[in-house]
Amino acid sequence: NAGVTQTPKFQVLKTGQSMTLQCAQDMNHNSMYWYRQDPGMGLRLIYYSASEGTTDKGEVPNGYNVSRLNKREFSLRLESAAPSQTSVYFCASSEFSGGAADTQYFGPGTRLTVL
Amino acid sequence: GNSVTQMEGPVTLSEEAFLTINCTYTATGYPSLFWYVQYPGEGLQLLLKATKADDKGSNKGFEATYRKETTSFHLEKGSVQVSDSAVYFCALIITSGTYKYIFGTGTRLKVLA
């Protein structure tokens, strides 16, 4: 039982390059999330998918796109990377986004640097 | 709007010292409250939670009580260990209207042997 896995762990991009961050969960959770973590800012929600086939914008969606490929997988794409997107990216999943005690399970993160 | 405010860190303590990390919130309705912990190089993991006023969440010697009158959810531990060194995040979930999970900025704890 691996929980939430993310690839890659580290990535360096040049401004304007594109890349996709991959996330998968094996807990049969309905909901999945992408966050970014910046110093002094806590975690900010980029996009989430409440259930397979749906996606919604979070607090900071500009410059990103997502795909809920199936129930297990939720990818985050940067079409044209900018230095402001240098951050640590976390994927998370939960059984159901809406429950009063909904616990989120996090992956180990991807550290992205955009030069 | 909805928000979570945590005390600034870093907090540096000696082993076996008493720990308090303050957390206050602003929210519409009746949110559930959480503490998550992030160990170096890892993702966040749930430490404890409380879903209604006066509930006490507890785990691994940590405790926090949901205080509606003071809109607070302070994290406490009676005797910290070096292995407790981590970043601690307070969070709340809003379930009325649009789903929202809001995290505080995190408080770094360093425990010295």
mmCIF file with all atom_site columns, N, CA, C and O in Angstrom, chain A residues 11-12 16 21 30 43 48 75-76 82 92-93 98 100 102-104 110:
data_model
loop_
_atom_site.group_PDB
_atom_site.id
_atom_site.type_symbol
_atom_site.label_atom_id
_atom_site.label_alt_id
_atom_site.label_comp_id
_atom_site.label_asym_id
_atom_site.label_entity_id
_atom_site.label_seq_id
_atom_site.pdbx_PDB_ins_code
_atom_site.Cartn_x
_atom_site.Cartn_y
_atom_site.Cartn_z
_atom_site.occupancy
_atom_site.B_iso_or_equiv
_atom_site.pdbx_formal_charge
_atom_site.auth_seq_id
_atom_site.auth_comp_id
_atom_site.auth_asym_id
_atom_site.auth_atom_id
_atom_site.pdbx_PDB_model_num
ATOM 1  N N  . GLN A 1 11  ? 12.880  18.623 -10.194 1.00 0.00 ? 11  GLN A N  1
ATOM 2  C CA . GLN A 1 11  ? 12.891  19.004 -11.600 1.00 0.00 ? 11  GLN A CA 1
ATOM 3  C C  . GLN A 1 11  ? 13.394  20.426 -11.730 1.00 0.00 ? 11  GLN A C  1
ATOM 4  O O  . GLN A 1 11  ? 13.013  21.298 -10.943 1.00 0.00 ? 11  GLN A O  1
ATOM 5  N N  . VAL A 1 12  ? 14.254  20.649 -12.711 1.00 0.00 ? 12  VAL A N  1
ATOM 6  C CA . VAL A 1 12  ? 14.715  21.994 -13.048 1.00 0.00 ? 12  VAL A CA 1
ATOM 7  C C  . VAL A 1 12  ? 14.283  22.280 -14.482 1.00 0.00 ? 12  VAL A C  1
ATOM 8  O O  . VAL A 1 12  ? 14.551  21.477 -15.378 1.00 0.00 ? 12  VAL A O  1
ATOM 9  N N  . GLY A 1 16  ? 9.642   28.976 -19.939 1.00 0.00 ? 16  GLY A N  1
ATOM 10 C CA . GLY A 1 16  ? 8.992   28.660 -21.201 1.00 0.00 ? 16  GLY A CA 1
ATOM 11 C C  . GLY A 1 16  ? 8.848   27.180 -21.481 1.00 0.00 ? 16  GLY A C  1
ATOM 12 O O  . GLY A 1 16  ? 8.050   26.788 -22.345 1.00 0.00 ? 16  GLY A O  1
ATOM 13 N N  . LEU A 1 21  ? 3.490   17.011 -13.949 1.00 0.00 ? 21  LEU A N  1
ATOM 14 C CA . LEU A 1 21  ? 3.723   16.320 -12.685 1.00 0.00 ? 21  LEU A CA 1
ATOM 15 C C  . LEU A 1 21  ? 2.661   15.229 -12.552 1.00 0.00 ? 21  LEU A C  1
ATOM 16 O O  . LEU A 1 21  ? 1.472   15.476 -12.747 1.00 0.00 ? 21  LEU A O  1
ATOM 17 N N  . ASN A 1 30  ? -11.973 9.169  -3.719  1.00 0.00 ? 30  ASN A N  1
ATOM 18 C CA . ASN A 1 30  ? -12.719 9.861  -4.765  1.00 0.00 ? 30  ASN A CA 1
ATOM 19 C C  . ASN A 1 30  ? -12.078 11.183 -5.161  1.00 0.00 ? 30  ASN A C  1
ATOM 20 O O  . ASN A 1 30  ? -12.136 11.580 -6.314  1.00 0.00 ? 30  ASN A O  1
ATOM 21 N N  . LEU A 1 43  ? 0.194   26.207 2.452   1.00 0.00 ? 43  LEU A N  1
ATOM 22 C CA . LEU A 1 43  ? -0.196  25.466 1.256   1.00 0.00 ? 43  LEU A CA 1
ATOM 23 C C  . LEU A 1 43  ? -1.328  26.208 0.566   1.00 0.00 ? 43  LEU A C  1
ATOM 24 O O  . LEU A 1 43  ? -2.280  26.627 1.221   1.00 0.00 ? 43  LEU A O  1
ATOM 25 N N  . TYR A 1 48  ? -8.479  21.028 -7.801  1.00 0.00 ? 48  TYR A N  1
ATOM 26 C CA . TYR A 1 48  ? -8.884  19.792 -7.175  1.00 0.00 ? 48  TYR A CA 1
ATOM 27 C C  . TYR A 1 48  ? -9.905  19.070 -8.054  1.00 0.00 ? 48  TYR A C  1
ATOM 28 O O  . TYR A 1 48  ? -10.505 19.664 -8.958  1.00 0.00 ? 48  TYR A O  1
ATOM 29 N N  . SER A 1 75  ? -3.005  14.500 -12.854 1.00 0.00 ? 75  SER A N  1
ATOM 30 C CA . SER A 1 75  ? -1.751  15.125 -13.272 1.00 0.00 ? 75  SER A CA 1
ATOM 31 C C  . SER A 1 75  ? -1.901  16.640 -13.320 1.00 0.00 ? 75  SER A C  1
ATOM 32 O O  . SER A 1 75  ? -2.987  17.184 -13.530 1.00 0.00 ? 75  SER A O  1
ATOM 33 N N  . LEU A 1 76  ? -0.763  17.315 -13.138 1.00 0.00 ? 76  LEU A N  1
ATOM 34 C CA . LEU A 1 76  ? -0.694  18.775 -13.168 1.00 0.00 ? 76  LEU A CA 1
ATOM 35 C C  . LEU A 1 76  ? 0.262   19.184 -14.265 1.00 0.00 ? 76  LEU A C  1
ATOM 36 O O  . LEU A 1 76  ? 1.410   18.724 -14.281 1.00 0.00 ? 76  LEU A O  1
ATOM 37 N N  . ALA A 1 82  ? 7.257   29.543 -15.586 1.00 0.00 ? 82  ALA A N  1
ATOM 38 C CA . ALA A 1 82  ? 7.781   30.862 -15.229 1.00 0.00 ? 82  ALA A CA 1
ATOM 39 C C  . ALA A 1 82  ? 8.503   30.754 -13.889 1.00 0.00 ? 82  ALA A C  1
ATOM 40 O O  . ALA A 1 82  ? 8.167   29.878 -13.078 1.00 0.00 ? 82  ALA A O  1
ATOM 41 N N  . ALA A 1 92  ? -2.483  15.439 -3.101  1.00 0.00 ? 92  ALA A N  1
ATOM 42 C CA . ALA A 1 92  ? -3.157  14.839 -1.956  1.00 0.00 ? 92  ALA A CA 1
ATOM 43 C C  . ALA A 1 92  ? -4.434  14.154 -2.424  1.00 0.00 ? 92  ALA A C  1
ATOM 44 O O  . ALA A 1 92  ? -4.941  14.439 -3.518  1.00 0.00 ? 92  ALA A O  1
ATOM 45 N N  . SER A 1 93  ? -4.930  13.269 -1.605  1.00 0.00 ? 93  SER A N  1
ATOM 46 C CA . SER A 1 93  ? -6.212  12.622 -1.916  1.00 0.00 ? 93  SER A CA 1
ATOM 47 C C  . SER A 1 93  ? -7.027  12.497 -0.640  1.00 0.00 ? 93  SER A C  1
ATOM 48 O O  . SER A 1 93  ? -6.482  12.545 0.474   1.00 0.00 ? 93  SER A O  1
ATOM 49 N N  . GLY A 1 98  ? -15.949 16.992 1.105   1.00 0.00 ? 98  GLY A N  1
ATOM 50 C CA . GLY A 1 98  ? -17.238 17.502 1.528   1.00 0.00 ? 98  GLY A CA 1
ATOM 51 C C  . GLY A 1 98  ? -17.597 17.007 2.902   1.00 0.00 ? 98  GLY A C  1
ATOM 52 O O  . GLY A 1 98  ? -18.431 17.577 3.584   1.00 0.00 ? 98  GLY A O  1
ATOM 53 N N  . ALA A 1 100 ? -17.266 16.389 6.862   1.00 0.00 ? 100 ALA A N  1
ATOM 54 C CA . ALA A 1 100 ? -16.837 17.292 7.921   1.00 0.00 ? 100 ALA A CA 1
ATOM 55 C C  . ALA A 1 100 ? -15.503 16.887 8.529   1.00 0.00 ? 100 ALA A C  1
ATOM 56 O O  . ALA A 1 100 ? -14.814 17.720 9.098   1.00 0.00 ? 100 ALA A O  1
ATOM 57 N N  . ASP A 1 102 ? -13.048 15.211 6.730   1.00 0.00 ? 102 ASP A N  1
ATOM 58 C CA . ASP A 1 102 ? -12.300 14.730 5.591   1.00 0.00 ? 102 ASP A CA 1
ATOM 59 C C  . ASP A 1 102 ? -10.803 14.877 5.818   1.00 0.00 ? 102 ASP A C  1
ATOM 60 O O  . ASP A 1 102 ? -10.301 15.990 5.948   1.00 0.00 ? 102 ASP A O  1
ATOM 61 N N  . THR A 1 103 ? -10.085 13.779 5.873   1.00 0.00 ? 103 THR A N  1
ATOM 62 C CA . THR A 1 103 ? -8.638  13.797 6.065   1.00 0.00 ? 103 THR A CA 1
ATOM 63 C C  . THR A 1 103 ? -7.966  13.711 4.710   1.00 0.00 ? 103 THR A C  1
ATOM 64 O O  . THR A 1 103 ? -8.333  12.887 3.880   1.00 0.00 ? 103 THR A O  1
ATOM 65 N N  . GLN A 1 104 ? -6.950  14.546 4.519   1.00 0.00 ? 104 GLN A N  1
ATOM 66 C CA . GLN A 1 104 ? -6.196  14.494 3.272   1.00 0.00 ? 104 GLN A CA 1
ATOM 67 C C  . GLN A 1 104 ? -4.895  13.723 3.487   1.00 0.00 ? 104 GLN A C  1
ATOM 68 O O  . GLN A 1 104 ? -4.250  13.843 4.524   1.00 0.00 ? 104 GLN A O  1
ATOM 69 N N  . THR A 1 110 ? 7.048   17.333 -5.056  1.00 0.00 ? 110 THR A N  1
ATOM 70 C CA . THR A 1 110 ? 7.974   17.550 -6.170  1.00 0.00 ? 110 THR A CA 1
ATOM 71 C C  . THR A 1 110 ? 8.564   18.938 -6.003  1.00 0.00 ? 110 THR A C  1
ATOM 72 O O  . THR A 1 110 ? 7.834   19.918 -5.937  1.00 0.00 ? 110 THR A O  1
#
